[in-house]
């Protein structure tokens, strides 16, 4: 509708002065009149449409540049997200003997960075974790330190990922794609924020306070559903 209006408006702008001047829309028989009228309309409309075409080319170049930027950022987000996932699901470079001892009690359990981070965050929030209660507090306090190197790497990658998300939105990237990538890291972001490692940029961009409220609401609903089922 906007394009059609822009295309038709110049014609109206050219014919309107003619009508206001001569107060007539009758068709003349004089070929000389038509020649002069055609020169006037053609010359005026030609300049207007030429200018509109120039602006159209500029807009097209601007749109192509934004699209190319969005595609580059999307590629960066994809590779950064893969790096974060790889770090989260890797084994810690400095594992505690505790984790190996407990792993022998739990067949098939993989003590990854994400598992240790989740255990530490859960203990911070609820005063409990997935590690046996018999473990001494001073040993459990070393969990985050055992994955400190990986957490620093993840935090740096997450900071880069957040900047890509911000620029992706500015470049006019798909809101649906942005939502998918944001949702993908809600869990790790909450865990990192809980143990006090998350950078400020990611903390603000992911709105950790709102994520926590939503998480608490979901937990209460699940507890209510469990209680009702019982």
CSV table of C-alpha atoms in Angstrom, one decimal, residues 70-170:
chain,number,residue,atom,x,y,z
A,70,UNK,CA,22.7,-10.2,10.2
A,71,UNK,CA,23.9,-13.3,8.3
A,72,UNK,CA,27.5,-12.8,9.6
A,73,UNK,CA,26.2,-12.4,13.1
A,74,UNK,CA,24.1,-15.5,12.8
A,75,UNK,CA,27.1,-17.5,11.8
A,76,UNK,CA,29.1,-16.1,14.7
A,77,UNK,CA,26.2,-16.9,17.1
A,78,UNK,CA,26.0,-20.5,15.8
A,79,UNK,CA,29.8,-21.1,16.2
A,80,UNK,CA,29.9,-19.4,19.6
A,81,UNK,CA,26.8,-21.4,20.8
A,82,UNK,CA,28.5,-24.6,19.7
A,83,UNK,CA,31.7,-23.6,21.7
A,84,UNK,CA,29.6,-22.9,24.8
A,85,UNK,CA,27.8,-26.3,24.5
A,86,UNK,CA,31.1,-28.1,24.1
A,87,UNK,CA,32.6,-26.4,27.2
A,88,UNK,CA,29.5,-27.2,29.3
A,89,UNK,CA,29.4,-30.8,28.3
A,90,UNK,CA,33.2,-31.4,28.7
A,91,UNK,CA,34.8,-32.9,31.7
A,92,UNK,CA,36.5,-30.4,34.1
A,93,UNK,CA,40.3,-29.9,33.5
A,94,UNK,CA,40.9,-30.0,37.2
A,95,UNK,CA,38.4,-32.6,38.6
A,96,UNK,CA,38.0,-33.3,42.3
A,97,UNK,CA,38.6,-36.8,43.6
A,98,UNK,CA,35.1,-36.4,45.0
A,99,UNK,CA,33.6,-36.5,41.6
A,100,UNK,CA,35.4,-39.7,40.6
A,101,UNK,CA,34.5,-41.4,43.9
A,102,UNK,CA,30.9,-40.4,43.6
A,103,UNK,CA,30.8,-41.4,39.9
A,104,UNK,CA,31.7,-45.0,40.8
A,105,UNK,CA,28.5,-45.1,42.9
A,106,UNK,CA,26.4,-43.8,40.0
A,107,UNK,CA,26.8,-45.9,36.9
A,108,UNK,CA,26.8,-44.0,33.7
A,109,UNK,CA,26.7,-40.6,35.3
A,110,UNK,CA,28.9,-38.1,33.5
A,111,UNK,CA,30.4,-35.4,35.8
A,112,UNK,CA,30.5,-32.6,33.2
A,113,UNK,CA,31.1,-28.9,33.8
A,114,UNK,CA,27.4,-28.3,33.4
A,115,UNK,CA,26.5,-31.0,36.0
A,116,UNK,CA,29.0,-29.5,38.6
A,117,UNK,CA,27.8,-26.0,37.8
A,118,UNK,CA,24.2,-27.1,38.3
A,119,UNK,CA,24.9,-28.8,41.6
A,120,UNK,CA,26.7,-25.7,42.9
A,121,UNK,CA,23.8,-23.4,41.8
A,122,UNK,CA,21.2,-25.8,43.2
A,123,UNK,CA,23.0,-25.8,46.6
A,124,UNK,CA,23.3,-22.0,46.5
A,125,UNK,CA,19.5,-21.6,45.9
A,126,UNK,CA,18.1,-24.4,48.0
A,127,UNK,CA,20.8,-25.5,50.4
A,128,UNK,CA,21.1,-28.9,48.8
A,129,UNK,CA,22.8,-30.5,45.8
A,130,UNK,CA,23.0,-33.8,44.0
A,131,UNK,CA,26.2,-34.9,45.8
A,132,UNK,CA,25.9,-37.2,48.8
A,133,UNK,CA,25.1,-35.4,52.0
A,134,UNK,CA,28.0,-37.2,53.8
A,135,UNK,CA,30.5,-35.1,51.8
A,136,UNK,CA,32.2,-32.5,54.0
A,137,UNK,CA,31.2,-28.9,53.4
A,138,UNK,CA,34.8,-27.8,52.8
A,139,UNK,CA,35.1,-30.3,50.0
A,140,UNK,CA,31.8,-29.3,48.4
A,141,UNK,CA,32.9,-25.7,48.5
A,142,UNK,CA,35.6,-26.5,46.0
A,143,UNK,CA,33.2,-27.5,43.3
A,144,UNK,CA,33.1,-24.1,41.5
A,145,UNK,CA,36.9,-23.8,41.9
A,146,UNK,CA,37.4,-27.1,40.2
A,147,UNK,CA,35.7,-25.7,37.1
A,148,UNK,CA,36.8,-22.1,37.4
A,149,UNK,CA,38.9,-22.3,34.2
A,150,UNK,CA,36.0,-23.6,32.2
A,151,UNK,CA,33.5,-21.1,33.7
A,152,UNK,CA,35.8,-18.2,32.8
A,153,UNK,CA,36.0,-19.5,29.2
A,154,UNK,CA,32.2,-20.0,29.1
A,155,UNK,CA,31.6,-16.5,30.5
A,156,UNK,CA,33.9,-14.9,27.9
A,157,UNK,CA,32.1,-16.8,25.1
A,158,UNK,CA,28.7,-15.9,26.5
A,159,UNK,CA,29.7,-12.2,26.6
A,160,UNK,CA,30.7,-12.4,22.9
A,161,UNK,CA,27.4,-14.3,22.2
A,162,UNK,CA,25.4,-11.6,24.0
A,163,UNK,CA,27.0,-8.8,21.9
A,164,UNK,CA,26.2,-10.8,18.8
A,165,UNK,CA,22.5,-11.0,19.9
A,166,UNK,CA,22.4,-7.2,20.5
A,167,UNK,CA,23.9,-6.4,17.1
A,168,UNK,CA,21.7,-9.0,15.4
A,169,UNK,CA,18.6,-7.2,16.6
A,170,UNK,CA,20.0,-3.8,15.5
